[in-house]
Amino acid sequence: MMEVLRPVLVNINGRIYRKNQVQEESYEEEEDDYPYSAAAAEQCLDEPCDAYNIEQTDKGFRCAIDVPSVLYKYIIGKKGETRKRLESETKTSISIPKQGVEGQIVITGVHRAAVASAVTRIEVLIDSFRRKQPFTHFLSFALNHAQVQQGFVRFREQVLERCGQDAGVDESIFQNPAKLHLTIGTLALLNEQEVTRANELLQQCQDVIRDITEAKPLPVEVRGIEYMNDDPSMVDVLYAKVAVQDKSDKLQQIADKLVECFAAAGLMERERERVKIHGTVMNTLFRKDPSAEDKGASGRPNAKDREAFNAKNILQMFGDYYFGAFELNSVQISQRFSTDGTGYYSSAGCVTFS
């Protein structure tokens, strides 16, 4: 009963839909095949007539929607079954560009309601698979100021010297000094159009950010370390704490506003009420792959891929360690697994505080 009174809501491209409670219908997945979920395609009850740009034509109605080419296969389905079923159930025709070619998926039909139904089903289906895509970009505050990098290098040297014999502690699990950062939230931007859209949205947030900072750089301090699990002797990630020097919550406000904005646009999932203000300094994912990055709560890396370390002595000796201070003056859309001329991540968009 509560499911009916308080249904689950889904945000797709900034539009809110209500989910129905339906029996999931699944198919065994084969290599390079993708199962069609009747539940995923039929969950939306609310189909506002003005939600889509449905055009009237000589033969009926037509609607074109933007879908990244990497997701075409989920609409086509195993041996074309998904598309055939969608076409049959909605009495429409669905035209999909060739794999790897960016373009629009075009839905045509005799009746407007049929086209609207097909578009809704496709968007819900795509949204379910989009959530499974690894993130490609992330909103970040760069913490790699020269003073902080120097402080981090000293921290690494001292930890290895004083705690190097502790279980799991070695040089391989330390962050690259040039890539020290604070992650605000992750983004799966699957083509250039989506990267452009995210950058435009970030530019729109600039006035809000400058209202918070009073159009000035934000003096911040990186001091102290913390962990997030219950056992300090079995830790996977250690974080540096980041705070505004005047003790205000301006940095928190900026981070929360950005997540609110990007989540409302359907570009980011909001994982918690407030963004956790911290920067990774040690991570066991780096042990096997120096280019690996903390995936956050949504990544849930498999425990077998990690070898925890004993952080008890590190926390005791360096709990209030001072990494440095600097004036933070920008937020950027950083590209995962990339490097720019300074050693930081390549930027797909940036706004300044002043």
mmCIF file of C-alpha atoms in Angstrom, residues 54-63 87 90-95 106-116 118-119:
data_model
loop_
_atom_site.group_PDB
_atom_site.id
_atom_site.type_symbol
_atom_site.label_atom_id
_atom_site.label_comp_id
_atom_site.label_asym_id
_atom_site.label_seq_id
_atom_site.Cartn_x
_atom_site.Cartn_y
_atom_site.Cartn_z
ATOM 1 C CA ILE A 54 6.390 15.429 -31.126
ATOM 2 C CA GLU A 55 5.820 16.769 -34.623
ATOM 3 C CA GLN A 56 2.832 16.113 -36.824
ATOM 4 C CA THR A 57 3.677 14.830 -40.312
ATOM 5 C CA ASP A 58 1.768 13.845 -43.438
ATOM 6 C CA LYS A 59 1.697 10.221 -42.239
ATOM 7 C CA GLY A 60 1.109 10.802 -38.516
ATOM 8 C CA PHE A 61 3.555 11.851 -35.815
ATOM 9 C CA ARG A 62 7.317 11.885 -35.344
ATOM 10 C CA CYS A 63 9.726 12.416 -32.452
ATOM 11 C CA GLU A 87 7.469 -1.327 -32.042
ATOM 12 C CA THR A 90 3.377 0.761 -29.167
ATOM 13 C CA LYS A 91 2.477 0.370 -32.862
ATOM 14 C CA THR A 92 5.327 2.653 -33.897
ATOM 15 C CA SER A 93 8.452 2.449 -36.034
ATOM 16 C CA ILE A 94 11.844 3.046 -34.369
ATOM 17 C CA SER A 95 14.801 4.133 -36.514
ATOM 18 C CA VAL A 106 13.496 8.643 -34.553
ATOM 19 C CA ILE A 107 10.088 7.278 -33.526
ATOM 20 C CA THR A 108 7.169 7.530 -35.943
ATOM 21 C CA GLY A 109 3.556 6.426 -35.659
ATOM 22 C CA VAL A 110 0.000 7.120 -36.710
ATOM 23 C CA HIS A 111 -1.096 8.275 -33.261
ATOM 24 C CA ARG A 112 0.561 10.889 -31.072
ATOM 25 C CA ALA A 113 -0.070 8.901 -27.879
ATOM 26 C CA ALA A 114 1.661 5.871 -29.382
ATOM 27 C CA VAL A 115 4.789 7.885 -30.214
ATOM 28 C CA ALA A 116 4.788 9.425 -26.715
ATOM 29 C CA ALA A 118 7.403 4.600 -27.235
ATOM 30 C CA VAL A 119 9.611 7.579 -26.359
#
